[in-house]
Every structure is written in structure tokens, then in C-alpha cells.
């Protein structure tokens, strides 16, 4: 019984355990539901899965199922972000415990019940529980925002190397701003969702791209999904910044503009409903400071990696610096993926916006739709890989395993995302009649890249699963060193010191 | 570790070879499906369930619609007749067939483009995907493609064909009713899709191996329950007996909507996954767009035929 209890404590109370459970849940959902589309259909795998799981895939309900699937995965990603925030931003142990417990119950409930409702026939009790799960996640967000309140005296700035305004810690304020913006943006979607069946019909935003007139409910959903993904990206960027102990002059520029950018983008997304013609302009204005803040963080992180690498190797010059930069693929990967994101998401988005009428609106809607769905799937994938790097770094992969894992995920994901991006914009350089070879090799590379990433993820998960069966496995070490579980139990002064160190 | 790296490189290389290798067959198998492209089906007046969310919609008149898409042979014959009659023009220097269109009212909405009165492109003879040959005076369908759907035709070219023979492009509502009938089926033939119901991305039919500029379509009416060279099809007509209302090629429809210049297509194509073959799925493009996966069929009033 003690063995089960200690493992349960690790999985559902320690930060590393909670993140592991959420990643495993996402991996499982991705593995199962990824078999229902794409090449899996052609290979006949979908039919087997449908039969095995007795799935009820009514064609008219496909869009609804996809929305439920998005929410199931998104809630787990939100939970991971919450766990990492409560671990790296100073707050009371009871706050952390309450927030983590609430968000965990919320995402697991919404994931299980949402998918059950969507894929196993429509038992409405599951729909109700799905909504209850989402509500719990929302409530956890309120608790998180309260815990992150930047004017709390206990958490005023002590080290002036970090961005501050008076005694206010601006990084904490950036986390707080993101949390409040996320809550408002979640409501933005929830209010619209409450009209479901009463004026609101299920749709995918990408299917409305060329509709000259959209309803307010449709605009709300479009705003909601865009801002939610953006705010998850902001949260992950802030978390990674903490990992690198981002500070100094660049930190002092980044944090204020990150706050301003987050507020402006959020307002832009919300104003899609009342004033759609200028909403995009507001979003553009907000995006610039957010991207700049992330850029400054990447510069800081790259410089830090180079310094660390050179200190180890003792080398000098450009070659040695480059080698030092990439000496640790996990930490390099977290930052590199943010840079790579610009090539596959930001630049593509800007190019499409600038040339929309001239090029992209001449193409069939299906081709324009490909770019939209492709680029936000890529953004989601990049966020996922950053989280994966963060987790692998957090659990301390070492030696050759660290190198192989890191590089295979970087190369695999970047090859996949680059191929998808080329596939999206193929019409720029190949006619529709001649596209088949391009379709074949881009899809092959995308599949190979994704398979590599998924194999790495599976390897990581299998290792952690096997480890859980060991009496003194890695999990026990992680539990022992989790500062917050230690504080909550009141029995680990060393852990308290570690927590304080984590909290600057 | 080096061995693992080598295995990885081999896997990637074999995957790419599998994707890019294999020479595409240039000549399509010649198959007579037995379905007559000249036949029309009557769709009676009445209510049907429109769209994914099944809104009851009334079509208060009977109309006829072609049982299949317009074929290359039919379009070649039309071009020869229309050129001789002066209904369309050959722009020799551009190698294009153009024709008159009276234009649309321009309302200046966001992203709306002007469709002015004048000559507009019907087909571009330089286009590699075109399955017609032209010797300077006569159009002929390429061998093997006679009974395949006409593609690489603009909305103007499709509209002109139908009007030349006293018909019109079906409206979206007409098209959808003809595909769905009066129940709530998602696919023209019923509630589910198998790979041999229609020519789509997963159909693995005889023509899918032809990946050159012209290939990939199946002869009209191909999915009629017959077995061709070992490939067994399921009989997949719509409730009114129409073939290829899901898959093979997108089909232009006739609506001109206010505040937008786009023209809408229905039915999905050989390049789409199954969800795009659902009867309510829509695609759209500029009316001057043409492509290897877009064709059309015509509708007409019953009175016209009497």
C-alpha cells in the first residue's frame, strides 16, 4: 500500500510527476486519435482502431469531435504550463498544492469525459462532466492569477538584476497578465459555447475563411482559438526564460514589452467581435513586442549556452562558440524551436497577410485553408517540443541519451515542420497539375520526422513507466528533491532552501 | 550509437525512396463504365435537409441534372461547335479559349474583386493537365481520357458549356439536393464511405498510380458496382441516380453571391480525404481559376426539354 501511495504522491503531487502524467496523457490521446486520420486511414489502421474501441464516428459530427479533441489536449497542455508556473514562480505551498490539484482534476475529467462524449456516442452526462472539468481548469486559473498577484509584499523584487517597476517583479507581472488574459479569453469561448444549439452551430474556423459576413458567435470562436494558443505560447516562453534564469538588461526590456504585447494582442483578439476591420491591426501591434521579448530571451539564452560551453571546453573563436552553443541539445532546443517558429509560423503568416488578395485568394479555398491549419498545427507542435525539451532537461537526461534524444527531436520535428510548411505553400512554386511529387516527398518527410519525434516521446514514456516499477527508481529521487512536496510535508529544510533558490 | 545512426539514415532514405520512387504510368487504362454521360436525372420539387446541420429547405420546382460530370469528349465536341458558331474565341497568341461574360455587380466589400463585363478565360491550351489536343482547327480528347471528367476549365468555361446547350450550372442548393435526396445521409450513396465508393485520396483505384500532370481521375460513373481489372467498386449513385457526386473532381456550381467574387464547388475530389466528400462540403475559388481536380455538370429546367 505504501508503495502505491508513494508513487501516487510522486505522480500527483510533485511537479515532475504531474508533468509526466500530463505528457503521458497527451501522448496516449495523440497515439490513439492520430490513428484516425492522415496516412493511417490509407493504411487501414483507422478501421482497426474504430473496431477495437467501438468508436462512433458519425460523419456529420466530425467537426464537433475535433473540437473536443483539441480541448482534451489543450487542457493537458494548460495543466503542464500551470504546474511549471507554480514550480518556478514563488508562491505559498498551499497555493501551489491547491492550484495543481484543481487543474489536475479539471484536465483529467475534461479529457476523459470530453473524448467519451465525442467518440463513444453522445452520453450527455459526459458532456456535463466535460464542462465541469473545464470549469475546474478555469477555477484553477483564477487561483493561479490570485497567487501570481504582483503587488504581494512577500514577493517584491530582491535582486535588481531582474526587471522591476519600483518593488514590483515585472516577470511575475508578466505571468499574472498572461493568466488574467487567458481567463478572459477562455470566457470569450465559453460564453459562445453556451449558445450551442441555441443559435450557435458547430464549425471549424478554417471553414469560414472566405465568408464575407460572419456572426458575432463565429467571430468569438475565431478570436478565442487564436488567443488561447498565443497565450499558451507566451506562458511557455516565460517558463523557459525562468529555466535560463533570464535577467539583466535584456530582461528589463523584455518583461515590460511582454506585458504590453500580451495585453494588446488579447484586446485585439477580443475586438474581433465588435470591430473586426481593425482587430488585425491591433493584433499586429501586440505581436511585435511579444516576438521581440522572446527574441531577447533567446539572445540571452544563446549567450549563456555559449558561455557555459566555452567554460567547459576552454575553446575560443567562432567555431568553438558555435560548438558551445549546441553542446546541450535540450537547452539549445528550447530556444532554437522559438527561432525556428518564425520561419514556419510568423514569417509565413506575415507573408500570407501581405499577399492575401494578390496570391492566396486566387487559389482555391482548400489551398488557403491548408496554410491556416498547417501553420497553427506547426505552432502547436513547436510548443509541444519545447515542453518536451523542458521536461527532458528537468528530469536530467544525461550523456549520450541526452544528446541523441535532443538532436533527434530537434531534427525530426524541424524536418517535419519544414516539410509541412513547404507543403502548405507549394502552389507558389509548383502548379497543381505537377504537384504530386512535391506532395509525396513533403508528406514522406513530415511523416518520418513526426515518427522520429513520437518514437523519442514513446521511449521517454516507456523509460518513466519502467522506472515506476523500481523501488528506488528515478521517481523516488525526484520525489525526494521536489521542493514543494517537501515544504508541504514540513519535513525538509533542504528542500525549502532549494525552493527559495528557485524563487530567486 | 553509430549503428543506430546508420539504421536511422537507412529508414529515412527508404521512406523517401518509397515516396518518390516508382515511375508513373502515363497511359490510363481504357474502361467503359456503361454509364451514359448524355443522360439526365429528374429531381422533383420538395423539401430536403440542407447542410451539415440539416436545415429544412424547399426547392419548389422540378429540375434535371446530368447523371455524370461533363466529359472531355463532350467538352471537345462543344468547343468545336462553339468555335464554329462564334460563341467562344481562340486567342491564338496566348493559346487560350475565351468567352463573353456580362459581369457581376461590384459592391466594394473587403477582398471582393471586380468581375467586369467582357471576355474571360475558359481554358488555357498551354495547361499541362488539360486532356484535350488542338490541331489549330479541331479539339480532340486525348486517348484514354474521352470519358474522364473535363478538368482545367474555369467557372466561365463551365457556365458557357451549360448555357450553350440551354442549361445552367446547378445552384448549390440544387446540387446538394441532387446529391443527398430527402434524408440526412452525409454521402451521396449513404451513411458511410468505403475506399471503393468513390475516387478520393484513399480509394487506391486503378488510376491513382498515374501521377503525371493529367492523371488521377476515373472515368465518369466508374463507381457503379462493377469490377475493373480486379478493382471492385461499390455501386454509389445518389438517391436520384447521379454518379460521382462525391469524389473524382470538384464541381463548379452557379451561384453568384453578393459582396464576393468567389464561385463555389461541391463534391470533393481525387485529392481529398473522405470528409470533403460529404454532401455539404464546399470549396471555392476565383471564377478564372482552373485546375486538374475541378470539373462540372449542368442542370436545366424541365420546361426547357419539353
Short mmCIF file of N, CA and C in Angstrom, two decimals, chain A residues 364-495:
data_model
loop_
_atom_site.label_atom_id
_atom_site.label_comp_id
_atom_site.label_asym_id
_atom_site.label_seq_id
_atom_site.Cartn_x
_atom_site.Cartn_y
_atom_site.Cartn_z
N UNK A 364 -7.72 28.11 -54.74
CA UNK A 364 -8.95 27.58 -54.13
C UNK A 364 -8.88 27.72 -52.61
N UNK A 365 -10.05 27.81 -52.02
CA UNK A 365 -10.11 27.96 -50.57
C UNK A 365 -9.39 26.82 -49.85
N UNK A 366 -9.44 25.63 -50.44
CA UNK A 366 -8.78 24.49 -49.81
C UNK A 366 -7.28 24.72 -49.67
N UNK A 367 -6.67 25.37 -50.64
CA UNK A 367 -5.23 25.62 -50.55
C UNK A 367 -4.93 26.68 -49.49
N UNK A 368 -5.78 27.70 -49.43
CA UNK A 368 -5.57 28.72 -48.39
C UNK A 368 -5.79 28.10 -47.01
N UNK A 369 -6.77 27.23 -46.94
CA UNK A 369 -7.09 26.56 -45.67
C UNK A 369 -5.92 25.71 -45.18
N UNK A 370 -5.24 25.09 -46.15
CA UNK A 370 -4.07 24.27 -45.79
C UNK A 370 -3.03 25.08 -45.03
N UNK A 371 -2.81 26.31 -45.50
CA UNK A 371 -1.81 27.15 -44.82
C UNK A 371 -2.25 27.46 -43.41
N UNK A 372 -3.54 27.78 -43.28
CA UNK A 372 -4.03 28.16 -41.94
C UNK A 372 -3.92 26.99 -40.97
N UNK A 373 -4.45 25.85 -41.38
CA UNK A 373 -4.43 24.71 -40.46
C UNK A 373 -3.00 24.22 -40.26
N UNK A 374 -2.22 24.25 -41.34
CA UNK A 374 -0.84 23.79 -41.24
C UNK A 374 -0.04 24.64 -40.28
N UNK A 375 -0.16 25.96 -40.40
CA UNK A 375 0.75 26.79 -39.59
C UNK A 375 0.38 26.79 -38.13
N UNK A 376 -0.91 26.62 -37.82
CA UNK A 376 -1.18 26.58 -36.38
C UNK A 376 -0.94 25.19 -35.78
N UNK A 377 -1.04 24.16 -36.61
CA UNK A 377 -0.63 22.84 -36.11
C UNK A 377 0.88 22.83 -35.85
N UNK A 378 1.63 23.49 -36.74
CA UNK A 378 3.07 23.58 -36.55
C UNK A 378 3.39 24.34 -35.27
N UNK A 379 2.68 25.46 -35.05
CA UNK A 379 2.91 26.23 -33.82
C UNK A 379 2.62 25.36 -32.59
N UNK A 380 1.53 24.63 -32.64
CA UNK A 380 1.20 23.74 -31.51
C UNK A 380 2.29 22.69 -31.32
N UNK A 381 2.75 22.15 -32.45
CA UNK A 381 3.80 21.13 -32.38
C UNK A 381 5.09 21.69 -31.80
N UNK A 382 5.41 22.91 -32.19
CA UNK A 382 6.64 23.53 -31.67
C UNK A 382 6.53 23.76 -30.17
N UNK A 383 5.37 24.24 -29.74
CA UNK A 383 5.16 24.43 -28.29
C UNK A 383 5.32 23.08 -27.59
N UNK A 384 4.77 22.03 -28.20
CA UNK A 384 4.86 20.69 -27.59
C UNK A 384 6.32 20.24 -27.47
N UNK A 385 7.11 20.50 -28.52
CA UNK A 385 8.51 20.05 -28.44
C UNK A 385 9.29 20.85 -27.39
N UNK A 386 8.95 22.13 -27.26
CA UNK A 386 9.64 22.93 -26.23
C UNK A 386 9.33 22.35 -24.85
N UNK A 387 8.07 22.00 -24.65
CA UNK A 387 7.70 21.39 -23.36
C UNK A 387 8.45 20.08 -23.16
N UNK A 388 8.57 19.33 -24.25
CA UNK A 388 9.28 18.05 -24.18
C UNK A 388 10.76 18.25 -23.81
N UNK A 389 11.39 19.24 -24.45
CA UNK A 389 12.79 19.55 -24.10
C UNK A 389 12.90 19.96 -22.63
N UNK A 390 11.95 20.79 -22.22
CA UNK A 390 11.96 21.29 -20.84
C UNK A 390 11.86 20.11 -19.87
N UNK A 391 10.92 19.21 -20.18
CA UNK A 391 10.73 18.08 -19.27
C UNK A 391 11.96 17.18 -19.25
N UNK A 392 12.50 16.90 -20.45
CA UNK A 392 13.68 16.03 -20.51
C UNK A 392 14.86 16.65 -19.77
N UNK A 393 14.97 17.96 -19.86
CA UNK A 393 16.03 18.66 -19.14
C UNK A 393 15.76 18.61 -17.62
N UNK A 394 14.49 18.78 -17.28
CA UNK A 394 14.11 18.82 -15.87
C UNK A 394 14.38 17.48 -15.18
N UNK A 395 14.14 16.39 -15.90
CA UNK A 395 14.35 15.07 -15.27
C UNK A 395 15.81 14.62 -15.42
N UNK A 396 16.61 15.45 -16.07
CA UNK A 396 18.05 15.22 -16.06
C UNK A 396 18.56 14.13 -16.96
N UNK A 397 18.05 14.06 -18.20
CA UNK A 397 18.67 13.12 -19.15
C UNK A 397 20.15 13.46 -19.26
N UNK A 398 20.97 12.43 -19.33
CA UNK A 398 22.42 12.69 -19.31
C UNK A 398 23.13 11.98 -20.45
N UNK A 399 24.36 12.46 -20.70
CA UNK A 399 25.27 11.76 -21.61
C UNK A 399 24.74 11.60 -23.02
N UNK A 400 25.00 10.40 -23.58
CA UNK A 400 24.62 10.15 -24.97
C UNK A 400 23.10 10.14 -25.16
N UNK A 401 22.40 9.65 -24.14
CA UNK A 401 20.93 9.64 -24.24
C UNK A 401 20.42 11.06 -24.41
N UNK A 402 20.98 11.99 -23.64
CA UNK A 402 20.59 13.39 -23.74
C UNK A 402 20.86 13.93 -25.14
N UNK A 403 22.04 13.60 -25.67
CA UNK A 403 22.42 14.08 -26.99
C UNK A 403 21.51 13.50 -28.07
N UNK A 404 21.34 12.18 -28.03
CA UNK A 404 20.52 11.54 -29.07
C UNK A 404 19.07 11.99 -28.99
N UNK A 405 18.55 11.99 -27.78
CA UNK A 405 17.16 12.41 -27.60
C UNK A 405 16.98 13.84 -28.11
N UNK A 406 17.85 14.70 -27.65
CA UNK A 406 17.73 16.12 -28.01
C UNK A 406 17.83 16.36 -29.50
N UNK A 407 18.88 15.78 -30.10
CA UNK A 407 19.09 16.04 -31.53
C UNK A 407 18.04 15.39 -32.41
N UNK A 408 17.62 14.18 -32.04
CA UNK A 408 16.60 13.53 -32.86
C UNK A 408 15.27 14.29 -32.80
N UNK A 409 14.95 14.82 -31.62
CA UNK A 409 13.70 15.60 -31.54
C UNK A 409 13.84 16.92 -32.32
N UNK A 410 14.99 17.56 -32.21
CA UNK A 410 15.19 18.81 -32.96
C UNK A 410 15.10 18.53 -34.47
N UNK A 411 15.90 17.57 -34.91
CA UNK A 411 15.96 17.30 -36.36
C UNK A 411 14.62 16.74 -36.85
N UNK A 412 14.07 15.78 -36.11
CA UNK A 412 12.80 15.17 -36.52
C UNK A 412 11.69 16.19 -36.62
N UNK A 413 11.54 17.00 -35.57
CA UNK A 413 10.44 17.96 -35.58
C UNK A 413 10.66 19.05 -36.63
N UNK A 414 11.88 19.51 -36.75
CA UNK A 414 12.13 20.61 -37.71
C UNK A 414 11.99 20.13 -39.16
N UNK A 415 12.42 18.90 -39.42
CA UNK A 415 12.22 18.35 -40.77
C UNK A 415 10.71 18.23 -41.05
N UNK A 416 9.98 17.74 -40.05
CA UNK A 416 8.53 17.57 -40.23
C UNK A 416 7.86 18.93 -40.44
N UNK A 417 8.20 19.89 -39.59
CA UNK A 417 7.52 21.20 -39.67
C UNK A 417 7.92 21.95 -40.93
N UNK A 418 9.18 21.84 -41.31
CA UNK A 418 9.61 22.50 -42.55
C UNK A 418 8.91 21.87 -43.75
N UNK A 419 8.77 20.54 -43.73
CA UNK A 419 8.11 19.86 -44.85
C UNK A 419 6.64 20.25 -44.93
N UNK A 420 6.00 20.32 -43.78
CA UNK A 420 4.59 20.74 -43.77
C UNK A 420 4.47 22.17 -44.32
N UNK A 421 5.42 23.02 -43.95
CA UNK A 421 5.38 24.41 -44.42
C UNK A 421 5.56 24.47 -45.94
N UNK A 422 6.48 23.67 -46.47
CA UNK A 422 6.66 23.64 -47.93
C UNK A 422 5.39 23.11 -48.59
N UNK A 423 4.81 22.08 -47.97
CA UNK A 423 3.56 21.53 -48.50
C UNK A 423 2.46 22.59 -48.54
N UNK A 424 2.39 23.40 -47.47
CA UNK A 424 1.37 24.45 -47.39
C UNK A 424 1.46 25.43 -48.56
N UNK A 425 2.69 25.83 -48.87
CA UNK A 425 2.87 26.92 -49.84
C UNK A 425 3.37 26.40 -51.20
N UNK A 426 3.18 25.11 -51.45
CA UNK A 426 3.73 24.51 -52.67
C UNK A 426 3.23 25.19 -53.94
N UNK A 427 2.02 25.76 -53.88
CA UNK A 427 1.46 26.37 -55.07
C UNK A 427 2.29 27.57 -55.54
N UNK A 428 3.12 28.09 -54.65
CA UNK A 428 3.98 29.22 -55.03
C UNK A 428 5.01 28.79 -56.07
N UNK A 429 5.39 27.52 -56.06
CA UNK A 429 6.48 27.11 -56.95
C UNK A 429 6.17 25.87 -57.79
N UNK A 430 4.99 25.30 -57.63
CA UNK A 430 4.63 24.16 -58.49
C UNK A 430 3.14 24.23 -58.81
N UNK A 431 2.81 23.92 -60.08
CA UNK A 431 1.41 24.00 -60.48
C UNK A 431 0.66 22.81 -59.91
N UNK A 432 -0.65 22.93 -59.86
CA UNK A 432 -1.47 21.87 -59.29
C UNK A 432 -1.30 20.57 -60.09
N UNK A 433 -1.15 20.71 -61.41
CA UNK A 433 -1.02 19.51 -62.24
C UNK A 433 0.29 18.77 -61.98
N UNK A 434 1.29 19.51 -61.55
CA UNK A 434 2.62 18.89 -61.35
C UNK A 434 2.98 18.68 -59.89
N UNK A 435 2.02 18.80 -59.01
CA UNK A 435 2.35 18.85 -57.59
C UNK A 435 2.62 17.48 -56.96
N UNK A 436 2.21 16.39 -57.60
CA UNK A 436 2.22 15.11 -56.90
C UNK A 436 3.59 14.73 -56.32
N UNK A 437 4.70 14.89 -57.10
CA UNK A 437 5.99 14.55 -56.49
C UNK A 437 6.29 15.38 -55.24
N UNK A 438 5.92 16.67 -55.30
CA UNK A 438 6.18 17.53 -54.12
C UNK A 438 5.33 17.06 -52.95
N UNK A 439 4.07 16.74 -53.23
CA UNK A 439 3.20 16.22 -52.16
C UNK A 439 3.81 14.96 -51.57
N UNK A 440 4.30 14.08 -52.43
CA UNK A 440 4.85 12.80 -51.95
C UNK A 440 6.05 13.00 -51.04
N UNK A 441 7.01 13.82 -51.48
CA UNK A 441 8.22 13.89 -50.64
C UNK A 441 8.03 14.77 -49.41
N UNK A 442 7.19 15.79 -49.51
CA UNK A 442 6.96 16.58 -48.30
C UNK A 442 6.20 15.77 -47.26
N UNK A 443 5.20 15.02 -47.72
CA UNK A 443 4.43 14.20 -46.77
C UNK A 443 5.30 13.08 -46.18
N UNK A 444 6.16 12.51 -47.03
CA UNK A 444 7.04 11.44 -46.53
C UNK A 444 7.99 11.99 -45.46
N UNK A 445 8.58 13.16 -45.74
CA UNK A 445 9.50 13.74 -44.75
C UNK A 445 8.75 14.14 -43.48
N UNK A 446 7.54 14.69 -43.66
CA UNK A 446 6.75 15.08 -42.47
C UNK A 446 6.44 13.85 -41.63
N UNK A 447 6.04 12.78 -42.29
CA UNK A 447 5.72 11.55 -41.55
C UNK A 447 6.96 10.98 -40.85
N UNK A 448 8.06 10.96 -41.58
CA UNK A 448 9.30 10.42 -40.98
C UNK A 448 9.71 11.27 -39.77
N UNK A 449 9.67 12.59 -39.95
CA UNK A 449 10.05 13.49 -38.85
C UNK A 449 9.17 13.30 -37.63
N UNK A 450 7.88 13.21 -37.88
CA UNK A 450 6.95 13.05 -36.76
C UNK A 450 7.13 11.69 -36.09
N UNK A 451 7.37 10.68 -36.91
CA UNK A 451 7.59 9.34 -36.33
C UNK A 451 8.82 9.36 -35.42
N UNK A 452 9.87 10.03 -35.86
CA UNK A 452 11.08 10.13 -35.03
C UNK A 452 10.75 10.77 -33.68
N UNK A 453 10.01 11.90 -33.75
CA UNK A 453 9.66 12.59 -32.50
C UNK A 453 8.80 11.69 -31.62
N UNK A 454 7.83 11.04 -32.24
CA UNK A 454 6.92 10.19 -31.45
C UNK A 454 7.63 8.99 -30.86
N UNK A 455 8.60 8.46 -31.59
CA UNK A 455 9.39 7.34 -31.06
C UNK A 455 10.20 7.81 -29.85
N UNK A 456 10.78 9.00 -29.96
CA UNK A 456 11.54 9.55 -28.83
C UNK A 456 10.63 9.75 -27.63
N UNK A 457 9.44 10.30 -27.91
CA UNK A 457 8.47 10.53 -26.83
C UNK A 457 8.08 9.19 -26.20
N UNK A 458 7.82 8.21 -27.06
CA UNK A 458 7.44 6.88 -26.55
C UNK A 458 8.57 6.30 -25.71
N UNK A 459 9.81 6.47 -26.18
CA UNK A 459 10.95 5.96 -25.43
C UNK A 459 11.02 6.58 -24.05
N UNK A 460 10.83 7.88 -24.01
CA UNK A 460 10.86 8.61 -22.73
C UNK A 460 9.77 8.09 -21.80
N UNK A 461 8.58 7.90 -22.36
CA UNK A 461 7.45 7.46 -21.54
C UNK A 461 7.66 6.02 -21.04
N UNK A 462 8.18 5.17 -21.92
CA UNK A 462 8.42 3.77 -21.51
C UNK A 462 9.46 3.73 -20.39
N UNK A 463 10.52 4.55 -20.56
CA UNK A 463 11.56 4.61 -19.51
C UNK A 463 10.93 5.02 -18.17
N UNK A 464 10.04 6.05 -18.22
CA UNK A 464 9.44 6.52 -16.96
C UNK A 464 8.47 5.48 -16.40
N UNK A 465 7.80 4.77 -17.28
CA UNK A 465 6.86 3.74 -16.82
C UNK A 465 7.62 2.59 -16.15
N UNK A 466 8.69 2.16 -16.81
CA UNK A 466 9.50 1.07 -16.23
C UNK A 466 10.09 1.52 -14.90
N UNK A 467 10.51 2.77 -14.88
CA UNK A 467 11.13 3.32 -13.67
C UNK A 467 10.17 3.29 -12.48
N UNK A 468 8.88 3.46 -12.79
CA UNK A 468 7.89 3.48 -11.70
C UNK A 468 7.79 2.13 -10.99
N UNK A 469 8.19 1.07 -11.68
CA UNK A 469 8.13 -0.25 -11.07
C UNK A 469 9.36 -0.55 -10.21
N UNK A 470 10.33 0.35 -10.26
CA UNK A 470 11.54 0.14 -9.45
C UNK A 470 11.33 0.74 -8.06
N UNK A 471 11.84 0.04 -7.10
CA UNK A 471 11.66 0.50 -5.72
C UNK A 471 12.37 1.84 -5.48
N UNK A 472 13.60 1.91 -5.96
CA UNK A 472 14.35 3.15 -5.78
C UNK A 472 14.71 3.75 -7.13
N UNK A 473 13.74 3.90 -7.92
CA UNK A 473 13.97 4.45 -9.26
C UNK A 473 14.16 5.95 -9.23
N UNK A 474 14.27 6.47 -10.45
CA UNK A 474 14.42 7.91 -10.61
C UNK A 474 13.27 8.66 -9.94
N UNK A 475 12.08 8.07 -9.99
CA UNK A 475 10.90 8.75 -9.45
C UNK A 475 11.08 9.07 -7.97
N UNK A 476 11.72 8.15 -7.24
CA UNK A 476 11.88 8.37 -5.80
C UNK A 476 12.85 9.53 -5.55
N UNK A 477 13.90 9.57 -6.36
CA UNK A 477 14.86 10.68 -6.23
C UNK A 477 14.16 12.01 -6.51
N UNK A 478 13.35 12.01 -7.58
CA UNK A 478 12.66 13.25 -7.94
C UNK A 478 11.67 13.67 -6.85
N UNK A 479 11.01 12.67 -6.28
CA UNK A 479 10.05 12.99 -5.21
C UNK A 479 10.78 13.57 -3.99
N UNK A 480 11.91 12.95 -3.70
CA UNK A 480 12.69 13.38 -2.54
C UNK A 480 13.17 14.83 -2.71
N UNK A 481 13.49 15.17 -3.94
CA UNK A 481 14.04 16.51 -4.17
C UNK A 481 13.00 17.54 -4.60
N UNK A 482 11.73 17.13 -4.66
CA UNK A 482 10.74 18.13 -5.06
C UNK A 482 10.56 19.12 -3.91
N UNK A 483 10.93 20.37 -4.14
CA UNK A 483 10.92 21.34 -3.05
C UNK A 483 9.54 21.57 -2.47
N UNK A 484 8.53 21.54 -3.32
CA UNK A 484 7.21 21.94 -2.85
C UNK A 484 6.51 20.83 -2.09
N UNK A 485 6.69 19.60 -2.53
CA UNK A 485 6.13 18.49 -1.76
C UNK A 485 6.81 18.46 -0.39
N UNK A 486 8.10 18.71 -0.40
CA UNK A 486 8.84 18.74 0.85
C UNK A 486 8.32 19.80 1.80
N UNK A 487 8.09 20.99 1.28
CA UNK A 487 7.59 22.08 2.11
C UNK A 487 6.21 21.75 2.66
N UNK A 488 5.37 21.20 1.76
CA UNK A 488 4.01 20.90 2.18
C UNK A 488 4.01 19.90 3.33
N UNK A 489 4.97 18.99 3.31
CA UNK A 489 5.04 17.99 4.37
C UNK A 489 5.77 18.54 5.60
N UNK A 490 6.41 19.69 5.40
CA UNK A 490 7.09 20.34 6.51
C UNK A 490 8.25 19.57 7.06
N UNK A 491 8.90 18.79 6.28
CA UNK A 491 9.95 17.93 6.82
C UNK A 491 11.28 18.04 6.08
N UNK A 492 11.43 19.09 5.31
CA UNK A 492 12.65 19.10 4.50
C UNK A 492 13.26 20.49 4.40
N UNK A 493 14.02 20.89 5.40
CA UNK A 493 14.63 22.20 5.33
C UNK A 493 15.51 22.39 4.10
N UNK A 494 16.15 21.30 3.64
CA UNK A 494 16.99 21.41 2.44
C UNK A 494 16.14 21.78 1.24
N UNK A 495 14.94 21.18 1.22
CA UNK A 495 14.05 21.45 0.11
C UNK A 495 13.60 22.91 0.14
#
